[in-house]
XYZ file of N, CA and C in Angstrom:
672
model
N -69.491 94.825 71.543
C -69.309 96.255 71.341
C -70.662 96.967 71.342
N -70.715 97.437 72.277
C -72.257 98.519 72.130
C -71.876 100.050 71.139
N -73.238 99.625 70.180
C -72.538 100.459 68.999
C -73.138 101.698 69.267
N -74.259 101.751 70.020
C -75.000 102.991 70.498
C -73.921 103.984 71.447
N -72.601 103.431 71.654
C -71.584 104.531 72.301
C -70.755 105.356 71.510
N -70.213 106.442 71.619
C -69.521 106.980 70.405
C -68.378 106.268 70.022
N -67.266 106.505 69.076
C -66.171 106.045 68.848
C -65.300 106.892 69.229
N -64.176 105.757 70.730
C -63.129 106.311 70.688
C -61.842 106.584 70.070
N -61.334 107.894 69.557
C -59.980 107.804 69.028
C -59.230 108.244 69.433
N -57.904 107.379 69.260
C -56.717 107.830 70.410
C -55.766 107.911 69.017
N -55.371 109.568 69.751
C -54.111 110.487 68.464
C -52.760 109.944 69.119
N -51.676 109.356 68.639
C -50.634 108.936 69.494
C -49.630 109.210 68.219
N -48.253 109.299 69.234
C -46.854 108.963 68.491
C -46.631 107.826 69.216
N -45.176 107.278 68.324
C -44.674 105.925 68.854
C -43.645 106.653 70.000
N -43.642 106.080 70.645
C -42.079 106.615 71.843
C -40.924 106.445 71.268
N -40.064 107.044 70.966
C -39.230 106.543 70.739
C -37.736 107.549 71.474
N -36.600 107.125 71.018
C -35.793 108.478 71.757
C -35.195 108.947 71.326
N -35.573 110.802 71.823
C -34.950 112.072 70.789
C -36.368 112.478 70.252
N -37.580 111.619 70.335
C -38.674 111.680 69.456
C -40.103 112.234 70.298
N -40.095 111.445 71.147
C -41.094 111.426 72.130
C -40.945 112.641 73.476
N -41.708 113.327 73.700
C -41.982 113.536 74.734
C -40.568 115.120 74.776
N -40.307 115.436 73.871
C -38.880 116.471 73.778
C -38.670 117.593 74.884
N -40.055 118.162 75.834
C -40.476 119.125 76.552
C -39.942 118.662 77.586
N -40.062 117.258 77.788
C -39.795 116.446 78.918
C -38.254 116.076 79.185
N -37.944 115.526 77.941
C -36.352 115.263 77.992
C -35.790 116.562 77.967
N -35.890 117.388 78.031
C -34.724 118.434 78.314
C -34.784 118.894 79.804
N -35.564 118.631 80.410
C -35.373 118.261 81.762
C -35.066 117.063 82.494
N -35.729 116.254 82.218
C -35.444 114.966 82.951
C -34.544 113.843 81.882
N -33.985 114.223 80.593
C -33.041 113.645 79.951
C -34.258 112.460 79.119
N -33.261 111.628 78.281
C -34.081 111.448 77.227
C -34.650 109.991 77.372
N -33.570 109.213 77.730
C -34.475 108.433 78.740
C -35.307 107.712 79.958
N -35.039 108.760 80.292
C -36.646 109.383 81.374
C -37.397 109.638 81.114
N -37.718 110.979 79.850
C -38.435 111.117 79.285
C -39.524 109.998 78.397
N -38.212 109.438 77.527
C -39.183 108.028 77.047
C -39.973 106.688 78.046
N -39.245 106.483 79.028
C -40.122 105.870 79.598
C -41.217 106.432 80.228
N -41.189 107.787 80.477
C -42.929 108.972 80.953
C -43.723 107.842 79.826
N -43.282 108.898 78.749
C -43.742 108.645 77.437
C -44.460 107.408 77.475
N -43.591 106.649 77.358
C -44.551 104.901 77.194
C -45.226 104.463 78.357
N -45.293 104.775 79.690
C -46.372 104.886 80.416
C -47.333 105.783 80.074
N -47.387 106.773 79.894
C -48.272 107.571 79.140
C -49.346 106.614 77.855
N -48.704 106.487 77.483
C -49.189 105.723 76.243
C -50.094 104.455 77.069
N -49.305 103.903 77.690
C -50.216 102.962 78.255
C -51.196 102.896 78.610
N -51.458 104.589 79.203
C -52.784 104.341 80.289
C -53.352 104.429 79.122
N -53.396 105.102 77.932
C -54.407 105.872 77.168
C -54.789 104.176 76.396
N -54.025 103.535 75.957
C -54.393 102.544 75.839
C -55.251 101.640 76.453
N -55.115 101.731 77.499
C -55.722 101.309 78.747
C -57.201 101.532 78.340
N -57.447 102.906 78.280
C -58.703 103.187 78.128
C -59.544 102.604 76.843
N -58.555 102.967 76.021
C -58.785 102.434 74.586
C -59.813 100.854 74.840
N -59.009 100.144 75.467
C -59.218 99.274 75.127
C -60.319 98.464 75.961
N -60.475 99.148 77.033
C -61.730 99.431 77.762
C -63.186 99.789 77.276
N -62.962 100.364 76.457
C -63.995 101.395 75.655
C -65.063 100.471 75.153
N -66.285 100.523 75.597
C -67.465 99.811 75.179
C -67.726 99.866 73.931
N -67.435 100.878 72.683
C -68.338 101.700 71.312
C -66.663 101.199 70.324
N -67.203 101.437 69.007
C -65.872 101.281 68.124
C -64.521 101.854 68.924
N -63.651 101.409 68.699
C -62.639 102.582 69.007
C -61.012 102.142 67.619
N -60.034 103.442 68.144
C -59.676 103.576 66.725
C -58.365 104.110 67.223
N -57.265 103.747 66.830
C -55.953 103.658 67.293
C -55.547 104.724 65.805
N -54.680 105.969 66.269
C -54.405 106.719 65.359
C -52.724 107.058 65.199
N -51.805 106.269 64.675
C -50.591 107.081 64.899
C -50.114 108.363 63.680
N -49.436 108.542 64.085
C -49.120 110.060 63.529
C -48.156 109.754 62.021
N -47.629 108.634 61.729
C -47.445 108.613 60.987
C -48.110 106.880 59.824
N -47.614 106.869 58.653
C -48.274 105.760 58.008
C -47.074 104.613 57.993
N -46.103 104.525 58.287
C -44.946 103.805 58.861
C -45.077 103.582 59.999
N -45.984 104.242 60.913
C -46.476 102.930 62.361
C -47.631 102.741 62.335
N -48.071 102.727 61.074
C -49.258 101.080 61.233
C -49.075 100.095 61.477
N -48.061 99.216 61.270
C -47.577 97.826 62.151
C -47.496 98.130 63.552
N -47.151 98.634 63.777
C -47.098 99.400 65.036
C -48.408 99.040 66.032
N -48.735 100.275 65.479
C -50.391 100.386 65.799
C -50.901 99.407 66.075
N -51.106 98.474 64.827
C -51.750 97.279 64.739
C -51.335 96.479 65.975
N -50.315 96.015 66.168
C -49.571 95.109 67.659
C -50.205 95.674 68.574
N -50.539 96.744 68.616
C -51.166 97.546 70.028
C -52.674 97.700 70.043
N -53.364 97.320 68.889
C -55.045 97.917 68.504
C -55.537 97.079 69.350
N -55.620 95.441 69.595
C -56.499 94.750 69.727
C -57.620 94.889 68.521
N -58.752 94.905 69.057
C -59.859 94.930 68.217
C -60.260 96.584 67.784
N -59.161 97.104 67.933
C -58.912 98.640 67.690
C -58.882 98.648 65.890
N -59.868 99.461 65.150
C -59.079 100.186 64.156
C -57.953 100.992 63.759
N -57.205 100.751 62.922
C -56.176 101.799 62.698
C -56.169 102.639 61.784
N -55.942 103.943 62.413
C -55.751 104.641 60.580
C -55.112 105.889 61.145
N -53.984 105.799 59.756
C -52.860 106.615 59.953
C -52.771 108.359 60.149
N -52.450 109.152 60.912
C -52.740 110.704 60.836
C -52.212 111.370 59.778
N -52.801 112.091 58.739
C -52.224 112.956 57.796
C -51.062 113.923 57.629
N -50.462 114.678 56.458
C -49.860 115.835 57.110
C -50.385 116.988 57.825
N -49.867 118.100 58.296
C -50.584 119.082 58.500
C -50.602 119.112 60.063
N -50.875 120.132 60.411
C -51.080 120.641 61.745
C -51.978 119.748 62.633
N -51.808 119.687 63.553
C -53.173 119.097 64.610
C -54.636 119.374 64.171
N -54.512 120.308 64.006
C -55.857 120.663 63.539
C -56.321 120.046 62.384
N -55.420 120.355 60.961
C -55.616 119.237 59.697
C -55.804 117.980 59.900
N -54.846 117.558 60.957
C -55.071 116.013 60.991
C -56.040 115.533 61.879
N -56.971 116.387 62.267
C -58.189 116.191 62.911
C -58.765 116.007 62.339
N -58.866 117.098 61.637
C -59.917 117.120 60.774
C -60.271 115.851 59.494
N -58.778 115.474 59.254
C -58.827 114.540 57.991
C -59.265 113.420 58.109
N -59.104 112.863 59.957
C -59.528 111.599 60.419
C -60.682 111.736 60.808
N -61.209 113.044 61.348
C -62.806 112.918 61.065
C -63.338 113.074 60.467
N -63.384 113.344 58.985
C -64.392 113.116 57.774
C -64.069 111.331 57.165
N -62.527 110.946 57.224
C -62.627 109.192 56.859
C -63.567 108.758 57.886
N -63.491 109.037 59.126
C -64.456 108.050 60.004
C -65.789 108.302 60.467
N -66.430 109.759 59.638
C -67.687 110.143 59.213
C -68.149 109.333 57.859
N -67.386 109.590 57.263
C -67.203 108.816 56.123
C -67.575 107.351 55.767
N -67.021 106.630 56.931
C -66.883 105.305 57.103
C -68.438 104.805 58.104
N -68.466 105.353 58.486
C -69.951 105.403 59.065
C -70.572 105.583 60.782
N -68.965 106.757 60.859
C -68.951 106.767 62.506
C -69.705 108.769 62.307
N -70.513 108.525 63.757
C -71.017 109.946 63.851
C -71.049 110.591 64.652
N -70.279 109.836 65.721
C -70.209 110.243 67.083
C -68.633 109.847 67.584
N -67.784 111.151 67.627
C -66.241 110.557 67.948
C -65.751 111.505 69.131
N -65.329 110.813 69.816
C -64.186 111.415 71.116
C -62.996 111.145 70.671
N -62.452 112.368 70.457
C -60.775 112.487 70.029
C -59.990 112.418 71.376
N -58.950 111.654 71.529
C -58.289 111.910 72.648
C -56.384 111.738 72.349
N -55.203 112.551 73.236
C -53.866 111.973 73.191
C -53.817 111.033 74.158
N -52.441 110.968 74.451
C -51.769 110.361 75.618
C -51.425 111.177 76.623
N -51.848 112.014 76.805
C -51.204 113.410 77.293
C -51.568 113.371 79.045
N -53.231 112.471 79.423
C -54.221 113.164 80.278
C -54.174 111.408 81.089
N -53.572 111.300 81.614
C -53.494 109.896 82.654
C -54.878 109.788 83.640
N -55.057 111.014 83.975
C -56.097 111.701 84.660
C -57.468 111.210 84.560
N -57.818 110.793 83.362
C -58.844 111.142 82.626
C -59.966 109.809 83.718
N -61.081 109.703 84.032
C -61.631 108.649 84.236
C -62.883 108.037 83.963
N -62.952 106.747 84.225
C -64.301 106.028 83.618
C -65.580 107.123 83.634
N -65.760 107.854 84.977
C -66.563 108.179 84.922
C -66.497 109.765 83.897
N -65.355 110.240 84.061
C -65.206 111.206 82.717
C -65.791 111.163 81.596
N -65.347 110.026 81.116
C -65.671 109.323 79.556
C -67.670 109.581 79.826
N -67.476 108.194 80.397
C -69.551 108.509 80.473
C -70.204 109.534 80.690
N -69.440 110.776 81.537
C -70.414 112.103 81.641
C -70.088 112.800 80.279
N -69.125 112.504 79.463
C -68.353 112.874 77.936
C -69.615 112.293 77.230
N -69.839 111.331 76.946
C -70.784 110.309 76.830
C -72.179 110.785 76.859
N -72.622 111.345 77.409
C -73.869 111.595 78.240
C -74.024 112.906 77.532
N -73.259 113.938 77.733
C -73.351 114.984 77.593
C -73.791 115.191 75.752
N -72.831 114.153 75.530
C -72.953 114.039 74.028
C -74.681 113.681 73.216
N -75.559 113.438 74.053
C -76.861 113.466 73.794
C -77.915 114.329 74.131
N -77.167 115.395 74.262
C -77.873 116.747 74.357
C -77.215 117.762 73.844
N -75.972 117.584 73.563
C -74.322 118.840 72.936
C -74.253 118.267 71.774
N -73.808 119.345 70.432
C -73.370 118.782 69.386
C -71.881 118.641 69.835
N -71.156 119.323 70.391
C -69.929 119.167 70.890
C -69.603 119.330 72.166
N -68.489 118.980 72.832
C -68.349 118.314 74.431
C -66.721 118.881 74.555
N -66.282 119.856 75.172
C -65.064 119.448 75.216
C -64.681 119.179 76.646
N -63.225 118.886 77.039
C -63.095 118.529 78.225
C -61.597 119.285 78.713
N -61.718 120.315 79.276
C -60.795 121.466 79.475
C -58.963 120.757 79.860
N -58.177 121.552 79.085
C -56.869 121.219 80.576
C -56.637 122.916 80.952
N -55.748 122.492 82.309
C -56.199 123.800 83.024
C -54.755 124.828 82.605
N -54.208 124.051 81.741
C -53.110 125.385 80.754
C -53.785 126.399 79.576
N -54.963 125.784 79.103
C -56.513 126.812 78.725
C -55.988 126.042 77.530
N -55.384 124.588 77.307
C -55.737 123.592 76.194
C -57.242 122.939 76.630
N -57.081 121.326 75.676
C -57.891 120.659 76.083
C -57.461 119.468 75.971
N -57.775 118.342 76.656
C -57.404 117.362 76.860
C -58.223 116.310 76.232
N -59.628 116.334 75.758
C -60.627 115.716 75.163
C -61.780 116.591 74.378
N -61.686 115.724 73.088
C -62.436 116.974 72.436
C -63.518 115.840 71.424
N -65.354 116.581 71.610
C -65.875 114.960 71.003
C -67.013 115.703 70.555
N -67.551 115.536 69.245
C -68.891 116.290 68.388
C -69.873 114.848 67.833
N -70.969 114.670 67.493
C -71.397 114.670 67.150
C -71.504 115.344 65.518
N -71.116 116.255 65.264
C -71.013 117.052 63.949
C -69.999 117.339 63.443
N -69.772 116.533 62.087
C -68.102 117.156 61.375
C -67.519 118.574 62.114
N -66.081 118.705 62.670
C -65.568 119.747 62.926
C -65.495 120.773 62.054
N -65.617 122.027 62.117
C -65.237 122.968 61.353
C -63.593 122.889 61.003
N -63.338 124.057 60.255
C -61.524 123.824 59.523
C -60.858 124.122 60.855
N -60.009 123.049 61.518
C -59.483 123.860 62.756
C -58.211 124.151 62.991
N -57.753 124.381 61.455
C -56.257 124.425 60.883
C -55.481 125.538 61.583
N -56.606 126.603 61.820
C -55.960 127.831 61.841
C -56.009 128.158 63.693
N -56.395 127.542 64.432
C -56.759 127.729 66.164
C -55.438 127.522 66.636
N -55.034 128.035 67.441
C -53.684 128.527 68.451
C -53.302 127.019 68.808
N -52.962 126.134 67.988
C -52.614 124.583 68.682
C -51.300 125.384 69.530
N -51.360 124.257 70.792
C -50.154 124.079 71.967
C -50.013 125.326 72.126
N -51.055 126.392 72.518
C -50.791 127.642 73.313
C -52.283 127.497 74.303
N -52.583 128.594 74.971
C -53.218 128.666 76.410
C -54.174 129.329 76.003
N -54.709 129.474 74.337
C -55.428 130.032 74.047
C -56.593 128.862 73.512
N -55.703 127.749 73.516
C -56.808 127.007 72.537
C -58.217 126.524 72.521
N -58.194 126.210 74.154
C -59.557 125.373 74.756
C -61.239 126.699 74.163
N -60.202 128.296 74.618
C -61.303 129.035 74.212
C -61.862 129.155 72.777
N -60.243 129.211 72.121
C -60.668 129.378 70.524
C -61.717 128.343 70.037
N -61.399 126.888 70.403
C -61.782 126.091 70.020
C -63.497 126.235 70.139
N -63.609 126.374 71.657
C -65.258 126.394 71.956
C -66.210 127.326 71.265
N -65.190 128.498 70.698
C -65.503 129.834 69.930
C -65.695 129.338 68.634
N -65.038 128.612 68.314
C -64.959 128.625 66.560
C -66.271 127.232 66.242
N -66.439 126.727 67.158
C -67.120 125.666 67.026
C -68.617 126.103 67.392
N -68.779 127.231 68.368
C -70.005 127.775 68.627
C -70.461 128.755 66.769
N -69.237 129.436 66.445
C -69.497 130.337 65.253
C -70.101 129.352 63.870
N -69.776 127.825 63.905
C -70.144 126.986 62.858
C -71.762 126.339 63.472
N -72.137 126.929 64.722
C -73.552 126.555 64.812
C -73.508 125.282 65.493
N -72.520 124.642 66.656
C -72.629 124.075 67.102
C -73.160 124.425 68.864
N -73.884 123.397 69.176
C -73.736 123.672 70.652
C -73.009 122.787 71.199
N -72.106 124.030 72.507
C -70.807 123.172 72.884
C -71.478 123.424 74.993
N -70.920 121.883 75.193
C -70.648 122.137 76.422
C -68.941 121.423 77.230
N -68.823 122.136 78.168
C -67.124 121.471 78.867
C -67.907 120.479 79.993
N -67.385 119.449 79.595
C -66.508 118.038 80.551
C -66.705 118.366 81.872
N -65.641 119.354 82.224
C -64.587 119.189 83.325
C -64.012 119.894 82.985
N -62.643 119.931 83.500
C -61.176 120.184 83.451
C -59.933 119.323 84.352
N -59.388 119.159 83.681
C -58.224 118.217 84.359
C -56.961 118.853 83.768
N -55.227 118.893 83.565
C -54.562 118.722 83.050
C -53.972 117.655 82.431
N -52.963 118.213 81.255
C -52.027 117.223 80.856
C -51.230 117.492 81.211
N -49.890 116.371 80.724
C -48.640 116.623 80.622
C -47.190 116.915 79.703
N -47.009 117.783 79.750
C -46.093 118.511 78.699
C -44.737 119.022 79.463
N -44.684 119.458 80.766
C -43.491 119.365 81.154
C -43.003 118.940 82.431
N -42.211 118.743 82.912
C -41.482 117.959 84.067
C -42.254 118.393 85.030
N -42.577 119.846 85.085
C -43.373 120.166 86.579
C -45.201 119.409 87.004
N -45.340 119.368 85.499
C -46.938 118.894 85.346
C -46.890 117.457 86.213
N -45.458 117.012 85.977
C -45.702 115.838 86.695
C -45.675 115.341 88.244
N -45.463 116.296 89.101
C -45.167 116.113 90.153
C -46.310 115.851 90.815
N -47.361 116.689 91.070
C -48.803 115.741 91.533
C -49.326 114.073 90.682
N -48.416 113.798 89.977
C -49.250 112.303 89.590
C -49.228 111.324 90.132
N -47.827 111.358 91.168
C -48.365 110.075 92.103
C -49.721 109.755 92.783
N -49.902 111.175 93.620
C -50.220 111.237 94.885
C -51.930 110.765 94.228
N -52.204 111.658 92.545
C -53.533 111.776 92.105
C -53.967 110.352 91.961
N -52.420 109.260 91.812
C -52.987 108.458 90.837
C -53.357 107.071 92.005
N -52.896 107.583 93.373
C -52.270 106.056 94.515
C -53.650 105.851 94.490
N -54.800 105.974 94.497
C -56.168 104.816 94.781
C -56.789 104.959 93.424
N -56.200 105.068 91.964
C -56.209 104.540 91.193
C -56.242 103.177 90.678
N -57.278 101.980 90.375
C -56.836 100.590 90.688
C -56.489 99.811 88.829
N -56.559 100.561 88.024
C -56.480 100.840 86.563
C -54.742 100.327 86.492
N -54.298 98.872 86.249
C -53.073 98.379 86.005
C -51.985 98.922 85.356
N -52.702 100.179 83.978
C -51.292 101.261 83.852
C -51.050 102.908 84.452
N -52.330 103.078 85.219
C -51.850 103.837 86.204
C -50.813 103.450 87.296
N -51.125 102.863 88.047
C -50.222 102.102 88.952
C -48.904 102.173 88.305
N -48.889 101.354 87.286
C -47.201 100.901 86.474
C -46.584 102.597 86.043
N -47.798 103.763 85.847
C -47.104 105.063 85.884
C -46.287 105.907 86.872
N -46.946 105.125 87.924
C -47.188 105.872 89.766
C -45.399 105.028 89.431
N -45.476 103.800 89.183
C -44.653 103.231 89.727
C -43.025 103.956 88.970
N -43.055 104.136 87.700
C -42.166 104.796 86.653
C -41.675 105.812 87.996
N -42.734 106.985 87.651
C -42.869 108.114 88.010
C -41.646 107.915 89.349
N -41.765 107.227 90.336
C -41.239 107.351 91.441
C -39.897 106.513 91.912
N -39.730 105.290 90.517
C -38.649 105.274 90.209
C -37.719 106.618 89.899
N -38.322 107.223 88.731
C -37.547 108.637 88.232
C -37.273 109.523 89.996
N -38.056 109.648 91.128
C -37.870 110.377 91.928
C -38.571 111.772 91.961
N -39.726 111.327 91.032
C -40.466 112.189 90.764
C -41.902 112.493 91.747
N -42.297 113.467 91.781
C -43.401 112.934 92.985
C -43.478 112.365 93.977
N -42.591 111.528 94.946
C -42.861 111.236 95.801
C -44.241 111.534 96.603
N -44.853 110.805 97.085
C -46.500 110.911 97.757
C -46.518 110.434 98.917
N -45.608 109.547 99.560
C -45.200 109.627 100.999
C -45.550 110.406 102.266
């Protein structure tokens, strides 16, 4: 483990159905939706577990820590709090400031997209930025990584088209310097998904592929 890299953390729910992915199943039904879902999960895992620096498996509740654990590898686990996205950001980054991490990339399952070389210019950037974010192009964000405890980010427009700005705003007003990634999207509803084949076919990453492959089972995307 090269400890000189930041620590990755991956924010996840368990899939489950009726549970997972709800934006999705009301279009493409519920289990369709769950299997998105657990390809989803995969890739992010994928990365996880790729990840050169600590990294840190987060589920959303404290009843899938077994869970978790089956899936960490040499992953830490620790459970997400109550409270908004924002609270439970915040709560897991002061335990793992706390614990003796000072450098964290927050990430979901959301961004299949995301790639090696993403991470390292994330990476990179992070030694000149107190904070880094990494845009999605609904004006969320898809990766979000400081160097410096977050400010309270209880109160920022979570899951609206406002957030990526608020965020860079509220984080510039606490005296941070912020720079953006990139931009890529996530996925949140049935339409988001229709370019993922085509993005993902010279993808050589074993749960991309197995997504491409979901995906076009469902009849989704075709890239033909």
């Amino acid at each position: 483990m090269d400890t000189a890299m930041p620590c990755l953390v991956l924010l996840c729910k368990r899939p489950a159905p009726g549970y997972a992915k709800q934006r999705l199943a009301a279009t493409l039904g519920q289990e369709a939706a769950l299997a998105v879902a657990q390809a989803l999960l995969a890739c992010a895992l994928e990365d996880l577990r790729q990840w050169p620096g600590q990294r840190v498996i987060a589920p959303d509740h404290p009843e899938n820590l077994p869970w978790a654990h089956s899936l960490a590898g040499e992953a830490l686990c620790r459970a997400q709090h109550d409270g908004n996205l924002g609270a439970r950001i915040n709560q897991l980054d002061h335990e793992l400031r706390r614990d003796g991490q000072h450098r964290l990339i927050f990430i979901g399952s959301d961004c299949p997209t995301l790639s090696p070389a993403d991470y390292r210019h994330v990476a990179q950037l992070l030694q000149r930025f107190d904070t880094v974010l990494f845009n999605a192009r609904d004006g969320g964000v898809v990766l979000m990584a400081s160097n410096r405890p977050w400010p309270d980010l209880r109160t920022l427009p979570w899951s609206t088209d406002r957030l990526g700005s608020a965020l860079a705003a509220h984080c510039r007003q606490a005296g941070h310097s912020v720079a953006s990634a990139g931009a890529s999207f996530d996925i949140d509803r049935a339409e988001d998904l229709s370019s993922l084949p085509a993005l993902l076919r010279e993808d050589p990453r074993p749960a991309r592929q197995a997504l491409r492959t979901t995906l076009e089972r469902l009849g989704i995307g075709h890239d033909a």
